CSV table of C-alpha atoms in Angstrom, one decimal:
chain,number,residue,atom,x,y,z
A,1,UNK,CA,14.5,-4.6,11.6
A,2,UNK,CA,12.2,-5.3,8.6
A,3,UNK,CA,11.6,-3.1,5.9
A,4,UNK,CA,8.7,-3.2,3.7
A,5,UNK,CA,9.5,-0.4,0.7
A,6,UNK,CA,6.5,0.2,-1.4
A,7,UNK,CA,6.7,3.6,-4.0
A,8,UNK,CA,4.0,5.4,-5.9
A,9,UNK,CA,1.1,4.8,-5.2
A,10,UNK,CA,-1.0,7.8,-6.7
A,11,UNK,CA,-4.2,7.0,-4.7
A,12,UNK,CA,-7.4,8.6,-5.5
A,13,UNK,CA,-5.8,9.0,-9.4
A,14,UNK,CA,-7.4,7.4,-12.3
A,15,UNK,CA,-6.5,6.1,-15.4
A,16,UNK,CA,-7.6,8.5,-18.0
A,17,UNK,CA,-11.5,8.0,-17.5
A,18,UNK,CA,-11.6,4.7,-15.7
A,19,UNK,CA,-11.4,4.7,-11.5
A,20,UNK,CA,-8.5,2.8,-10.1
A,21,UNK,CA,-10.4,2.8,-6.8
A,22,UNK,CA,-10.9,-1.3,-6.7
A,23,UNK,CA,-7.0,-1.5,-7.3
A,24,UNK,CA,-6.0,0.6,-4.8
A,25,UNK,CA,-8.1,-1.2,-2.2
A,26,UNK,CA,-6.9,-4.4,-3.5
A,27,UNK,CA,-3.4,-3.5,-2.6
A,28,UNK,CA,-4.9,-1.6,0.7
A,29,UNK,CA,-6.1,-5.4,1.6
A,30,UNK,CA,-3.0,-6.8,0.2
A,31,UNK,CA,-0.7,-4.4,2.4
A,32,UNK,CA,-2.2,-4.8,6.2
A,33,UNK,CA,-2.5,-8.6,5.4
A,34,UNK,CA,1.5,-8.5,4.6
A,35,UNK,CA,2.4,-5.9,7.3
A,36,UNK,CA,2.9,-7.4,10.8
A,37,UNK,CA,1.0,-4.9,13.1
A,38,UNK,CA,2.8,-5.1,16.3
A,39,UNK,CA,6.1,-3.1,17.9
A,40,UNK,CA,9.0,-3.4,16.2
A,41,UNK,CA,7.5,-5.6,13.8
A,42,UNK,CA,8.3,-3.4,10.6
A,43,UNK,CA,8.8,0.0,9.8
A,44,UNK,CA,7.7,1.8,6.5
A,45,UNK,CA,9.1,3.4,3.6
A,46,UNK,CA,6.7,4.8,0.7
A,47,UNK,CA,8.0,6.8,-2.0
């Protein structure tokens, strides 16, 4: 079994005035391009 732990990631905040929107679909991007997608391939833990 493969775990892929990821915490905190406070989507749709911003910091103070300034939209984190293009970081958060950065990592989005980042995340199903790490991630096998297929059965048993790895489960998911976000905090």
């Amino acid at each position: 079994m493969r775990i892929l732990h990821t915490s905190d990631w406070h989507l749709g905040q911003n910091f103070y005035s300034k939209s984190r929107a293009a970081e958060h679909q950065a990592f989005l991007d980042w995340l199903l391009e790490t991630a096998p997608i297929s059965p048993g391939g790895c489960d998911y833990c976000r905090g």
